[in-house]
Amino acid sequence: MRTLYTRIVLTFILVAMVSSIIALLVTNVYYTAQIREYNEDKIVRIAQEIRSLLEETPDTRMEALLPRIANMGFQIYAVDSGLRGTFYGAPFKHQAFDMDIARRVLAGETYRGLEEERHWLMVTGFFENSLRNTAGIPLQSGGQAYALFIRPNLEEQIGEVRILMGLLLGLTFLFSIGLIILLTRYIVKPLQLLTGATNKIVGGNYNIEIDMSRKDEIGNLARHFTHMAGSLKRLEQMRQEFVANVSHEIQSPLTSIQGFAQTMLQKETSPEEEAKYLKIIEEESRRLSSLSQQLLTLASLDKEETVLKLSSYRLDEQIRQAFLLLEWQWSEKELHIELDLPDVVIQADEQLLYQVWLNLLGNSIKFSRKGDSLRVAMTVEGRHIAVTVSDTGVGIPASEVPYVFDRFYKADKARNRTRSGSGLGLSIVKKIVELHNGTVEVSSSEPGKGTVVTVRLPFL
């Protein structure tokens, strides 16, 4: 299996090779369209200058002058009327030649080898050291006709430049490959670290710390991954704590039910004690049923696909109905009730919000002392409705306030079953309010001074 490192290196090498081929093809097109004809014209002009020089100095023999011209960086091939050829200067690498071309030049034509010759890559013709790749012109010298074929000797004129360019391109390609191989490790190494961290998470180890100071996408990925690992760790801790709390909440009433039932089965109790034990068993059973219902409610609310059944209704009337339902509880404690509920119509899930008011009012009543006060006020704040539930009950320590919405959290550490409940009520309240795009806040100055809960809902 190819690793990501190998794939990236091979991809860069392939890109470099394909880019070189495309650059060669584009250069070939440019040479064919712009340079080839210009270069051919330049060589023809040089040949014509040589011919003018020979014709203007009839006393100088061509055999004496052409070697000196060739030494200036040219390759020359002269063919006389008898089709006998003579080379001057450096020899041509490819000397195959069609004598019909010489006849045409002797007859007065001009031969343009770069244009007449055809190659798959025309740009290579510029460097081809052959007789066919020359410019030919007719020449009269010493009363005799000649066909003079000439081309620049690129080895002498630009040989060093060709070597330097070849060395430059070759070393550039090799160094590019080397740098790709080295720098790709810089790209792949963080991914390898992330892979190792992923394997740790699969194994249940969430203590992941990836030191990543990079500011690019990979750095962001590493930081998000570290954040995700922390979230998974907290989620796992919450899951374990949740299981422990559920087990405790279920085990406690079950133990009571089992103990009292066993005592009654042993026939060691009086009728009055049996009635008392049966009442406790009933209360614990009801508590178990309530806990089960609350867990089902939370599970349902936790699902993202939970759909609110929105309807328009009087919010003030709904809160009053909740008070009526709980009348026996606050009447028993002789609480002073104060309601400030103007007529307000809201669009929300009526059944879910009704559960919010029952939970909040039930908590206030539960943690109020005999003769305390309970006040509910509702105000419209711009695009939101604020419902404030305040009491003068036992209150909550300031250090406990940030945790009151945690599932199974209880400020009553002794877990007094007569008042504490399951610890799920405020979690349900927060979830329902958030589903309505609202917020809920709890404040309590100090124990014994009461608690204030404020729910804000969008006013649709």
Coordinates of C-alpha atoms in Angstrom, one line a residue:
M1 CA 0.0 0.0 0.0
R2 CA 1.4 3.4 -1.0
T3 CA 1.7 5.8 1.9
L4 CA 0.5 9.4 1.6
Y5 CA 4.2 10.5 1.6
T6 CA 4.9 8.3 -1.4
R7 CA 1.8 9.5 -3.2
I8 CA 2.7 13.2 -2.7
V9 CA 6.3 12.7 -3.9
L10 CA 5.2 10.8 -7.0
T11 CA 2.5 13.4 -7.7
F12 CA 5.1 16.2 -7.5
I13 CA 7.5 14.3 -9.8
L14 CA 4.7 13.6 -12.2
V15 CA 3.7 17.2 -12.2
A16 CA 7.3 18.3 -12.9
M17 CA 7.6 15.9 -15.8
V18 CA 4.2 16.8 -17.3
S19 CA 5.0 20.5 -16.9
S20 CA 8.3 19.9 -18.7
I21 CA 6.6 18.2 -21.6
I22 CA 4.0 20.9 -21.9
A23 CA 6.6 23.6 -21.7
L24 CA 8.5 21.8 -24.5
L25 CA 5.4 21.6 -26.7
V26 CA 4.6 25.3 -26.1
T27 CA 8.2 26.2 -26.9
N28 CA 8.0 24.2 -30.1
V29 CA 4.9 26.1 -31.2
Y30 CA 6.5 29.4 -30.4
Y31 CA 9.6 28.4 -32.3
T32 CA 7.7 27.3 -35.3
A33 CA 5.5 30.4 -35.4
Q34 CA 8.1 33.1 -34.4
I35 CA 11.7 32.1 -34.5
R36 CA 12.3 29.5 -37.2
E37 CA 11.7 31.9 -40.2
Y38 CA 13.6 34.7 -38.5
N39 CA 16.6 32.3 -37.9
E40 CA 16.5 31.1 -41.5
D41 CA 16.5 34.6 -42.8
K42 CA 19.5 35.4 -40.6
I43 CA 21.5 32.5 -42.0
V44 CA 20.6 33.4 -45.6
R45 CA 21.7 36.9 -45.0
I46 CA 25.1 35.6 -43.7
A47 CA 25.5 33.4 -46.7
Q48 CA 24.7 36.4 -49.0
E49 CA 27.3 38.5 -47.2
I50 CA 29.9 35.7 -47.8
R51 CA 28.9 35.6 -51.4
S52 CA 29.2 39.4 -51.7
L53 CA 32.6 39.2 -50.1
L54 CA 33.8 36.6 -52.5
E55 CA 32.4 38.3 -55.6
E56 CA 33.9 41.7 -54.5
T57 CA 37.4 40.1 -54.2
P58 CA 37.8 38.2 -57.4
D59 CA 41.5 38.0 -56.9
T60 CA 41.1 36.0 -53.7
R61 CA 40.5 32.3 -54.2
M62 CA 37.4 30.8 -52.6
E63 CA 39.5 27.9 -51.3
A64 CA 41.6 30.3 -49.3
L65 CA 38.8 32.5 -47.9
L66 CA 36.2 29.9 -46.9
P67 CA 38.4 28.2 -44.3
R68 CA 39.0 31.6 -42.6
I69 CA 35.2 32.3 -42.6
A70 CA 34.5 28.8 -41.3
N71 CA 37.0 29.5 -38.4
M72 CA 34.7 32.4 -37.4
G73 CA 32.1 29.9 -36.3
F74 CA 30.5 28.4 -39.4
Q75 CA 30.1 25.1 -41.1
I76 CA 30.4 25.4 -44.9
Y77 CA 29.8 22.9 -47.7
A78 CA 30.7 24.0 -51.3
V79 CA 29.5 22.0 -54.3
D80 CA 30.9 22.8 -57.8
S81 CA 29.2 22.4 -61.1
G82 CA 30.5 18.8 -61.3
L83 CA 28.7 18.0 -58.0
R84 CA 31.9 17.6 -56.1
G85 CA 31.7 18.9 -52.6
T86 CA 34.2 20.3 -50.2
F87 CA 33.7 20.8 -46.4
Y88 CA 35.1 23.8 -44.5
G89 CA 35.2 24.2 -40.8
A90 CA 33.9 21.6 -38.3
P91 CA 32.5 18.5 -40.0
F92 CA 28.8 17.9 -40.1
K93 CA 27.5 15.2 -37.9
H94 CA 25.0 14.0 -40.4
Q95 CA 26.3 14.3 -44.0
A96 CA 23.5 12.6 -45.9
F97 CA 22.5 14.9 -48.6
D98 CA 20.3 14.9 -51.7
M99 CA 22.3 16.2 -54.7
D100 CA 19.0 17.3 -56.3
I101 CA 19.1 20.1 -53.8
A102 CA 22.6 21.1 -55.0
R103 CA 21.4 21.1 -58.6
R104 CA 18.5 23.4 -57.6
V105 CA 20.9 25.8 -55.9
L106 CA 23.3 25.7 -58.9
A107 CA 20.4 26.6 -61.0
G108 CA 19.8 29.8 -59.0
E109 CA 17.4 28.7 -56.2
T110 CA 17.9 29.5 -52.5
Y111 CA 17.7 26.5 -50.2
R112 CA 16.1 27.1 -46.8
G113 CA 16.8 23.9 -44.9
L114 CA 15.1 24.9 -41.6
E115 CA 11.8 25.5 -43.4
E116 CA 11.9 22.6 -45.8
E117 CA 13.0 19.9 -43.3
R118 CA 10.2 18.4 -41.1
H119 CA 10.6 17.1 -37.6
W120 CA 8.2 15.9 -34.9
L121 CA 9.5 18.7 -32.7
M122 CA 10.6 21.5 -35.0
V123 CA 12.6 23.2 -32.3
T124 CA 15.1 20.3 -32.4
G125 CA 15.9 21.3 -36.0
F126 CA 17.6 24.4 -34.7
F127 CA 20.2 22.2 -33.0
E128 CA 20.5 19.5 -35.6
N129 CA 24.1 19.3 -37.0
S130 CA 23.3 18.1 -40.5
L131 CA 23.8 19.2 -44.1
R132 CA 20.0 19.2 -44.6
N133 CA 19.7 21.9 -41.9
T134 CA 21.6 24.6 -43.8
A135 CA 20.9 27.6 -46.0
G136 CA 22.1 27.2 -49.6
I137 CA 22.8 30.0 -52.2
P138 CA 24.3 30.0 -55.7
L139 CA 27.8 31.5 -56.0
Q140 CA 30.1 32.5 -58.9
S141 CA 33.8 32.4 -58.1
G142 CA 36.7 32.3 -60.5
G143 CA 34.4 32.0 -63.4
Q144 CA 32.8 28.8 -62.0
A145 CA 29.4 28.2 -60.4
Y146 CA 29.1 26.8 -56.9
A147 CA 26.3 25.9 -54.5
L148 CA 27.3 27.2 -51.1
F149 CA 25.6 25.6 -48.0
I150 CA 26.2 27.2 -44.6
R151 CA 25.0 27.0 -41.0
P152 CA 26.3 28.5 -37.7
N153 CA 28.5 26.1 -35.8
L154 CA 26.5 26.1 -32.6
E155 CA 29.2 24.1 -30.8
E156 CA 31.6 27.0 -31.1
Q157 CA 29.1 29.9 -30.9
I158 CA 26.9 28.9 -28.0
G159 CA 28.4 25.6 -26.9
E160 CA 29.1 26.9 -23.4
V161 CA 25.7 28.4 -23.2
R162 CA 24.1 25.1 -24.1
I163 CA 26.1 23.3 -21.5
L164 CA 25.2 25.9 -18.8
M165 CA 21.5 25.8 -19.8
G166 CA 21.5 22.0 -19.8
L167 CA 23.3 21.9 -16.4
L168 CA 20.9 24.6 -15.0
L169 CA 17.7 22.7 -16.1
G170 CA 19.1 19.3 -15.0
L171 CA 20.2 20.5 -11.6
T172 CA 16.9 22.5 -11.2
F173 CA 15.0 19.3 -11.8
L174 CA 17.1 17.2 -9.5
F175 CA 17.2 19.7 -6.7
S176 CA 13.4 20.1 -7.1
I177 CA 12.9 16.4 -6.6
G178 CA 15.2 16.4 -3.6
L179 CA 13.4 19.3 -2.0
I180 CA 10.0 17.7 -2.7
I181 CA 11.2 14.5 -1.0
L182 CA 12.4 16.5 2.1
L183 CA 9.6 19.1 2.3
T184 CA 6.9 16.5 1.8
R185 CA 7.8 15.2 5.2
Y186 CA 7.0 18.6 6.6
I187 CA 3.5 18.2 5.2
V188 CA 2.9 14.5 6.0
K189 CA 4.4 14.5 9.6
P190 CA 1.4 16.2 11.2
L191 CA -0.9 13.8 9.5
Q192 CA 1.1 10.9 10.8
L193 CA 0.8 12.4 14.3
L194 CA -2.9 12.8 13.8
T195 CA -3.1 9.1 12.7
G196 CA -1.3 8.0 15.8
A197 CA -3.6 10.2 17.9
T198 CA -6.6 8.7 16.2
N199 CA -5.4 5.2 17.1
K200 CA -5.0 6.3 20.7
I201 CA -8.6 7.5 20.8
V202 CA -9.8 4.2 19.3
G203 CA -8.0 2.5 22.1
G204 CA -9.8 4.7 24.7
N205 CA -7.0 7.1 25.4
Y206 CA -8.3 10.7 25.1
N207 CA -5.3 12.4 26.6
I208 CA -4.2 13.8 23.3
E209 CA -1.9 16.8 22.9
I210 CA -0.5 17.7 19.5
D211 CA 2.0 20.5 19.6
M212 CA 1.1 22.3 16.4
S213 CA 2.2 25.9 15.9
R214 CA 1.5 26.0 12.2
K215 CA -1.0 28.6 11.0
D216 CA -2.2 26.8 7.9
E217 CA -5.0 24.3 7.3
I218 CA -3.1 21.4 8.8
G219 CA -2.4 23.5 11.9
N220 CA -6.1 24.3 12.2
L221 CA -6.9 20.6 11.7
A222 CA -4.5 19.6 14.5
R223 CA -6.0 22.2 16.8
H224 CA -9.5 21.1 16.0
F225 CA -8.5 17.5 16.5
T226 CA -7.1 18.3 19.9
H227 CA -10.3 20.1 20.8
M228 CA -12.3 17.2 19.6
A229 CA -10.2 14.8 21.7
G230 CA -10.9 17.0 24.7
S231 CA -14.6 17.0 23.9
L232 CA -14.7 13.2 23.6
K233 CA -12.8 12.9 26.9
R234 CA -15.4 15.1 28.6
L235 CA -18.2 13.2 26.9
E236 CA -16.8 9.9 28.1
Q237 CA -16.5 11.3 31.6
M238 CA -20.1 12.5 31.4
R239 CA -21.2 9.1 30.1
Q240 CA -19.5 7.3 33.0
E241 CA -20.9 9.8 35.5
F242 CA -24.3 9.5 33.9
V243 CA -24.3 5.7 34.2
A244 CA -23.1 6.0 37.8
N245 CA -25.8 8.5 38.7
V246 CA -28.5 6.5 37.0
S247 CA -27.4 3.4 38.8
H248 CA -27.4 5.2 42.1
E249 CA -30.8 6.8 41.6
I250 CA -32.3 3.5 40.6
Q251 CA -30.4 1.4 43.2
S252 CA -31.5 3.6 46.1
P253 CA -35.3 3.2 45.8
L254 CA -34.9 -0.4 44.8
T255 CA -32.9 -1.1 47.9
S256 CA -35.6 0.5 50.0
I257 CA -38.4 -1.4 48.3
Q258 CA -36.5 -4.7 48.6
G259 CA -35.7 -4.1 52.3
F260 CA -39.3 -3.1 53.4
A261 CA -40.8 -5.9 51.3
Q262 CA -38.5 -8.5 52.8
T263 CA -39.4 -7.2 56.3
M264 CA -43.1 -7.5 55.6
L265 CA -42.6 -11.1 54.2
Q266 CA -41.0 -12.1 57.4
K267 CA -44.2 -11.3 59.3
E268 CA -42.3 -9.3 61.9
T269 CA -44.3 -6.1 61.5
S270 CA -47.5 -4.7 63.0
P271 CA -50.4 -3.6 60.8
E272 CA -49.4 0.0 61.4
E273 CA -45.8 -0.7 60.3
E274 CA -47.0 -2.6 57.3
A275 CA -49.1 0.4 56.2
K276 CA -46.1 2.7 56.7
Y277 CA -43.8 0.4 54.7
L278 CA -46.4 0.1 51.9
K279 CA -46.6 3.9 51.7
I280 CA -42.8 4.1 51.4
I281 CA -42.8 1.4 48.8
E282 CA -45.4 3.3 46.8
E283 CA -43.4 6.6 47.1
E284 CA -40.2 4.9 45.9
S285 CA -42.1 3.2 43.0
R286 CA -43.5 6.6 42.0
R287 CA -40.0 8.0 42.3
L288 CA -38.6 5.3 40.0
S289 CA -41.4 5.9 37.5
S290 CA -40.7 9.7 37.5
L291 CA -37.0 9.0 37.0
S292 CA -37.7 6.7 34.1
Q293 CA -40.0 9.3 32.5
Q294 CA -37.5 12.1 32.9
L295 CA -34.7 9.9 31.3
L296 CA -37.0 9.1 28.4
T297 CA -37.8 12.9 28.0
L298 CA -34.1 13.8 28.0
A299 CA -33.3 11.0 25.5
S300 CA -36.1 12.4 23.2
L301 CA -34.9 16.0 23.6
D302 CA -31.3 15.0 22.9
K303 CA -32.2 13.7 19.4
E304 CA -31.5 16.4 16.8
E305 CA -34.5 15.4 14.8
T306 CA -36.8 16.5 17.7
V307 CA -39.5 18.6 15.9
L308 CA -41.3 21.3 17.9
K309 CA -45.1 21.3 17.5
L310 CA -45.5 25.1 17.3
S311 CA -48.8 26.8 18.0
S312 CA -50.0 30.2 19.2
Y313 CA -51.4 30.4 22.7
R314 CA -51.6 32.6 25.8
L315 CA -48.4 32.2 27.8
D316 CA -49.8 33.9 30.8
E317 CA -52.7 31.5 31.0
Q318 CA -50.4 28.5 30.7
I319 CA -48.3 29.7 33.7
R320 CA -51.6 30.2 35.7
Q321 CA -52.6 26.7 34.9
A322 CA -49.3 25.4 36.2
F323 CA -49.9 27.2 39.4
L324 CA -53.4 25.7 39.7
L325 CA -52.0 22.2 39.2
L326 CA -49.5 22.7 42.0
E327 CA -51.9 24.5 44.3
W328 CA -51.9 21.8 46.9
Q329 CA -48.2 22.0 47.2
W330 CA -47.8 25.7 47.7
S331 CA -51.0 25.9 49.9
E332 CA -49.5 23.2 52.2
K333 CA -46.5 25.5 52.8
E334 CA -48.7 28.6 53.0
L335 CA -46.5 30.4 50.4
H336 CA -47.3 34.0 49.5
I337 CA -47.9 33.9 45.7
E338 CA -47.5 37.0 43.5
L339 CA -48.2 37.0 39.8
D340 CA -47.4 39.7 37.3
L341 CA -48.5 38.2 34.0
P342 CA -49.7 40.5 31.3
D343 CA -51.6 39.1 28.3
V344 CA -48.9 37.7 26.0
V345 CA -49.4 35.4 23.0
I346 CA -46.4 33.2 22.1
Q347 CA -45.7 30.7 19.3
A348 CA -44.1 27.7 20.8
D349 CA -44.5 24.0 21.7
E350 CA -47.2 24.3 24.3
Q351 CA -46.7 20.8 25.8
L352 CA -42.9 21.2 26.3
L353 CA -43.1 24.7 27.7
Y354 CA -45.8 23.6 30.1
Q355 CA -43.2 21.1 31.5
V356 CA -40.7 24.0 31.9
W357 CA -43.1 25.9 34.2
L358 CA -44.0 22.8 36.2
N359 CA -40.4 22.0 36.8
L360 CA -39.4 25.6 37.8
L361 CA -42.4 26.2 40.0
G362 CA -42.0 22.7 41.5
N363 CA -38.4 23.5 42.4
S364 CA -39.3 26.8 44.0
I365 CA -42.0 25.3 46.1
K366 CA -39.9 22.3 47.0
F367 CA -37.0 24.5 48.3
S368 CA -39.1 27.1 50.0
R369 CA -39.8 27.1 53.7
K370 CA -43.2 27.6 55.3
G371 CA -44.5 31.1 54.8
D372 CA -41.9 32.1 52.1
S373 CA -42.8 34.0 49.0
L374 CA -43.0 32.9 45.3
R375 CA -43.2 35.5 42.6
V376 CA -43.6 35.1 38.8
A377 CA -43.2 38.1 36.5
M378 CA -43.3 38.3 32.7
T379 CA -42.1 41.2 30.6
V380 CA -41.5 41.9 26.9
E381 CA -38.0 42.9 26.1
G382 CA -37.8 43.9 22.4
R383 CA -38.0 40.6 20.4
H384 CA -38.0 38.4 23.5
I385 CA -40.2 37.5 26.4
A386 CA -38.6 37.2 29.8
V387 CA -40.3 35.1 32.5
T388 CA -38.7 35.4 36.0
V389 CA -39.4 32.9 38.7
S390 CA -38.1 34.1 42.1
D391 CA -38.5 32.8 45.6
T392 CA -37.3 33.5 49.1
G393 CA -36.4 29.8 49.8
V394 CA -33.2 28.2 50.9
G395 CA -31.2 29.4 47.8
I396 CA -28.1 28.0 46.2
P397 CA -24.5 28.6 47.1
A398 CA -22.8 30.8 44.5
S399 CA -20.2 28.2 43.9
E400 CA -22.9 25.7 42.9
V401 CA -24.8 27.9 40.5
P402 CA -22.7 27.1 37.3
Y403 CA -23.5 23.4 37.7
V404 CA -27.2 23.4 38.4
F405 CA -28.0 22.5 34.8
D406 CA -25.7 19.4 34.8
R407 CA -27.6 16.2 34.7
F408 CA -28.0 14.5 38.2
Y409 CA -26.3 17.5 39.8
K410 CA -27.6 18.3 43.2
A411 CA -26.7 21.2 45.4
D412 CA -28.0 19.0 48.3
K413 CA -24.9 16.8 48.7
A414 CA -26.7 14.7 51.3
R415 CA -29.2 13.6 48.6
N416 CA -32.2 14.0 50.9
R417 CA -34.9 12.2 49.1
T418 CA -37.6 14.3 50.6
R419 CA -36.4 17.4 48.7
S420 CA -33.7 16.7 46.2
G421 CA -35.4 14.8 43.4
S422 CA -33.6 13.2 40.6
G423 CA -31.4 16.1 39.6
L424 CA -32.8 16.0 36.0
G425 CA -35.4 18.8 36.1
L426 CA -33.3 21.8 35.3
S427 CA -31.5 19.8 32.6
I428 CA -34.8 19.2 30.9
V429 CA -35.7 22.9 31.3
K430 CA -32.5 24.0 29.7
K431 CA -32.9 21.6 26.8
I432 CA -36.5 22.6 26.1
V433 CA -35.7 26.4 26.2
E434 CA -32.6 25.9 23.9
L435 CA -34.8 24.0 21.4
H436 CA -37.0 27.2 21.3
N437 CA -33.8 29.3 20.7
G438 CA -34.1 30.8 24.2
T439 CA -31.9 31.1 27.2
V440 CA -32.3 30.2 30.9
E441 CA -30.3 31.7 33.8
V442 CA -30.1 31.0 37.5
S443 CA -28.9 33.4 40.1
S444 CA -28.7 33.1 43.9
S445 CA -26.9 35.6 46.1
E446 CA -26.3 33.3 49.1
P447 CA -28.0 30.4 50.8
G448 CA -31.2 31.3 52.7
K449 CA -31.9 34.3 50.5
G450 CA -33.8 32.6 47.7
T451 CA -33.2 31.9 44.0
V452 CA -34.1 33.7 40.7
V453 CA -34.6 31.8 37.4
T454 CA -35.0 33.9 34.2
V455 CA -36.2 32.3 31.0
R456 CA -36.0 34.3 27.8
L457 CA -37.9 33.2 24.7
P458 CA -38.0 34.7 21.2
F459 CA -41.2 36.7 20.7
L460 CA -42.5 35.4 17.3

